[in-house]
Coordinates of C-alpha atoms in Angstrom, one line a residue:
M1 CA 0.0 0.0 0.0
Q2 CA 2.8 2.4 0.9
L3 CA 4.5 1.7 -2.5
I4 CA 1.3 2.7 -4.3
L5 CA 1.1 5.9 -2.3
L6 CA 4.7 6.7 -3.2
L7 CA 4.1 5.9 -6.9
I8 CA 1.1 8.3 -7.3
P9 CA 3.1 11.5 -7.1
W10 CA 5.8 9.9 -9.3
L11 CA 3.1 9.0 -11.9
F12 CA 1.7 12.5 -11.8
G13 CA 5.2 13.8 -12.3
L14 CA 5.5 11.8 -15.5
G15 CA 2.3 13.3 -16.8
L16 CA 3.2 16.8 -16.1
A17 CA 7.0 16.9 -16.6
Q18 CA 7.9 20.4 -17.7
S19 CA 4.3 21.5 -18.5
W20 CA 4.8 24.9 -16.9
R21 CA 7.6 27.4 -16.5
L22 CA 7.7 30.0 -13.8
A23 CA 10.0 32.9 -14.7
Q24 CA 11.0 35.6 -12.2
S25 CA 12.6 38.9 -12.9
Q26 CA 13.1 42.2 -11.1
S27 CA 13.0 45.8 -12.5
T28 CA 13.5 49.2 -11.2
I29 CA 10.4 51.5 -11.1
R30 CA 10.5 55.2 -11.0
T31 CA 7.2 56.6 -9.5
T32 CA 5.7 60.0 -10.0
T33 CA 7.3 61.0 -6.7
L34 CA 10.7 60.1 -8.2
H35 CA 11.2 57.4 -5.5
E36 CA 12.8 54.3 -7.0
G37 CA 11.9 50.9 -6.0
S38 CA 12.1 47.4 -7.4
A39 CA 9.2 45.4 -8.6
W40 CA 9.2 41.7 -9.1
R41 CA 7.5 40.0 -12.0
Y42 CA 6.4 36.4 -11.9
T43 CA 5.3 34.9 -15.2
L44 CA 3.7 31.4 -15.5
S45 CA 3.6 30.0 -19.1
P46 CA 3.2 26.5 -20.6
V47 CA 6.3 24.7 -21.9
G48 CA 6.3 22.3 -24.8
E49 CA 4.0 21.9 -27.8
E50 CA 1.4 19.7 -26.0
A51 CA 1.2 22.0 -23.0
K52 CA 1.0 25.1 -25.1
A53 CA -1.8 23.6 -27.3
L54 CA -3.7 22.5 -24.2
W55 CA -3.4 25.9 -22.5
E56 CA -4.3 27.7 -25.7
E57 CA -7.5 25.7 -25.9
L58 CA -8.3 26.0 -22.2
S59 CA -7.5 29.7 -21.9
S60 CA -9.7 30.5 -24.9
Q61 CA -12.6 28.7 -23.3
Y62 CA -11.8 30.3 -19.9
Q63 CA -11.9 33.8 -21.6
A64 CA -15.3 33.0 -23.2
L65 CA -16.6 31.8 -19.8
L66 CA -15.5 34.9 -18.1
R67 CA -16.9 37.1 -20.8
A68 CA -20.3 35.3 -20.4
G69 CA -20.2 36.0 -16.6
H70 CA -19.2 32.6 -15.4
R71 CA -16.4 31.7 -13.0
V72 CA -13.2 29.9 -13.8
D73 CA -11.8 27.6 -11.1
L74 CA -8.1 27.2 -11.1
G75 CA -7.5 24.7 -8.3
R76 CA -7.1 26.6 -5.1
W77 CA -8.3 29.9 -6.7
R78 CA -11.3 31.2 -8.5
L79 CA -11.5 33.9 -11.2
Y80 CA -14.7 35.8 -12.0
F81 CA -16.1 39.2 -12.8
L82 CA -18.1 41.0 -10.2
G83 CA -19.4 44.5 -10.9
G84 CA -17.2 44.9 -13.9
S85 CA -14.0 44.0 -12.0
L86 CA -12.1 40.8 -12.3
R87 CA -11.7 38.9 -9.0
F88 CA -9.2 36.4 -7.9
E89 CA -10.1 34.6 -4.7
P90 CA -9.4 31.4 -2.7
H91 CA -11.5 28.4 -3.9
C92 CA -10.5 24.9 -2.9
P93 CA -8.4 24.2 0.2
K94 CA -6.6 21.4 -1.8
A95 CA -6.3 21.3 -5.6
T96 CA -8.0 18.2 -7.1
L97 CA -9.3 17.8 -10.6
P98 CA -12.9 18.7 -9.6
C99 CA -11.5 22.1 -8.4
F100 CA -10.6 23.1 -12.0
T101 CA -12.9 24.3 -14.7
L102 CA -12.5 21.6 -17.4
A103 CA -14.3 23.5 -20.1
G104 CA -15.0 20.4 -22.2
V105 CA -11.4 19.6 -23.0
A106 CA -10.9 16.0 -24.1
Y107 CA -7.7 14.8 -22.5
E108 CA -6.8 11.8 -20.4
P109 CA -7.6 12.4 -16.7
L110 CA -4.1 11.5 -15.7
R111 CA -2.5 13.9 -18.2
L112 CA -5.0 16.7 -17.4
G113 CA -4.6 16.0 -13.6
G114 CA -0.8 16.4 -13.9
F115 CA -1.1 19.5 -16.0
F116 CA -3.5 21.2 -13.5
H117 CA -1.5 20.0 -10.5
E118 CA 1.7 21.6 -11.8
L119 CA -0.2 24.8 -12.7
D120 CA -1.6 24.9 -9.1
T121 CA 1.7 24.2 -7.5
L122 CA 3.6 26.9 -9.5
L123 CA 0.8 29.4 -9.2
G124 CA 0.8 28.9 -5.4
R125 CA 4.6 29.3 -5.2
A126 CA 4.6 32.4 -7.3
L127 CA 1.7 34.0 -5.3
S128 CA 3.5 33.2 -2.1
E129 CA 6.8 34.7 -3.3
A130 CA 5.0 37.8 -4.8
Q131 CA 3.2 38.4 -1.5
K132 CA 6.6 38.7 0.3
K133 CA 7.7 41.6 -2.0
P134 CA 6.8 45.3 -1.6
R135 CA 5.7 45.4 -5.2
A136 CA 5.1 42.5 -7.6
S137 CA 3.0 41.2 -10.5
L138 CA 2.0 37.7 -11.2
T139 CA 1.0 36.8 -14.8
L140 CA -0.7 33.7 -16.0
I141 CA -0.1 33.9 -19.7
R142 CA -3.3 34.4 -21.8
L143 CA -5.5 34.8 -18.8
V144 CA -4.8 37.1 -15.8
R145 CA -2.3 39.5 -14.3
L146 CA -2.3 40.2 -10.5
E147 CA -0.7 43.3 -9.2
L148 CA 0.4 43.1 -5.6
E149 CA 1.6 45.7 -3.1
E150 CA 2.8 44.9 0.4
G151 CA 1.5 41.3 0.2
R152 CA -2.0 42.2 -1.0
I153 CA -3.6 41.9 -4.4
K154 CA -4.3 45.5 -5.5
A155 CA -5.5 44.8 -9.0
V156 CA -6.6 41.8 -11.1
K157 CA -6.6 42.4 -14.9
P158 CA -7.2 40.2 -18.0
F159 CA -4.0 39.4 -19.7
G160 CA -3.8 38.7 -23.4
W161 CA -7.5 39.3 -24.1
K162 CA -10.3 41.8 -23.7
P163 CA -13.5 41.2 -21.7

């Protein structure tokens, strides 16, 4: 039984190997008060042809759902419009496949589970790191950009599409 429990993460690892990349960079910002500060940028993007094709299909459907007023579940987070503003809030305490909006994508559950698991893990890591910085942005390519100040999300904006 213990061997099976140890193999499950390993099997997920095979299905998601290198599906997502988290890039981190820092830049100097000059504000209107001429104070300089550094801002951190975290960018999450798919890697490899299969992951890019899957994310292109999913993100297009997610954009359509958001435009239509529906929510999009991204594991431990939920994305939706309320009063004309895009919101990004906690959703599931633990990311499992039912905690993601599948949007009718036809993929093997193991492959899709691994893809989403890696997305959730890196999104959580990036958000945690961004919250430790005075200023930061977190971008999930083709879907959303979060702007953070002093650990709090100040703005949530569509990225790569218009509502």
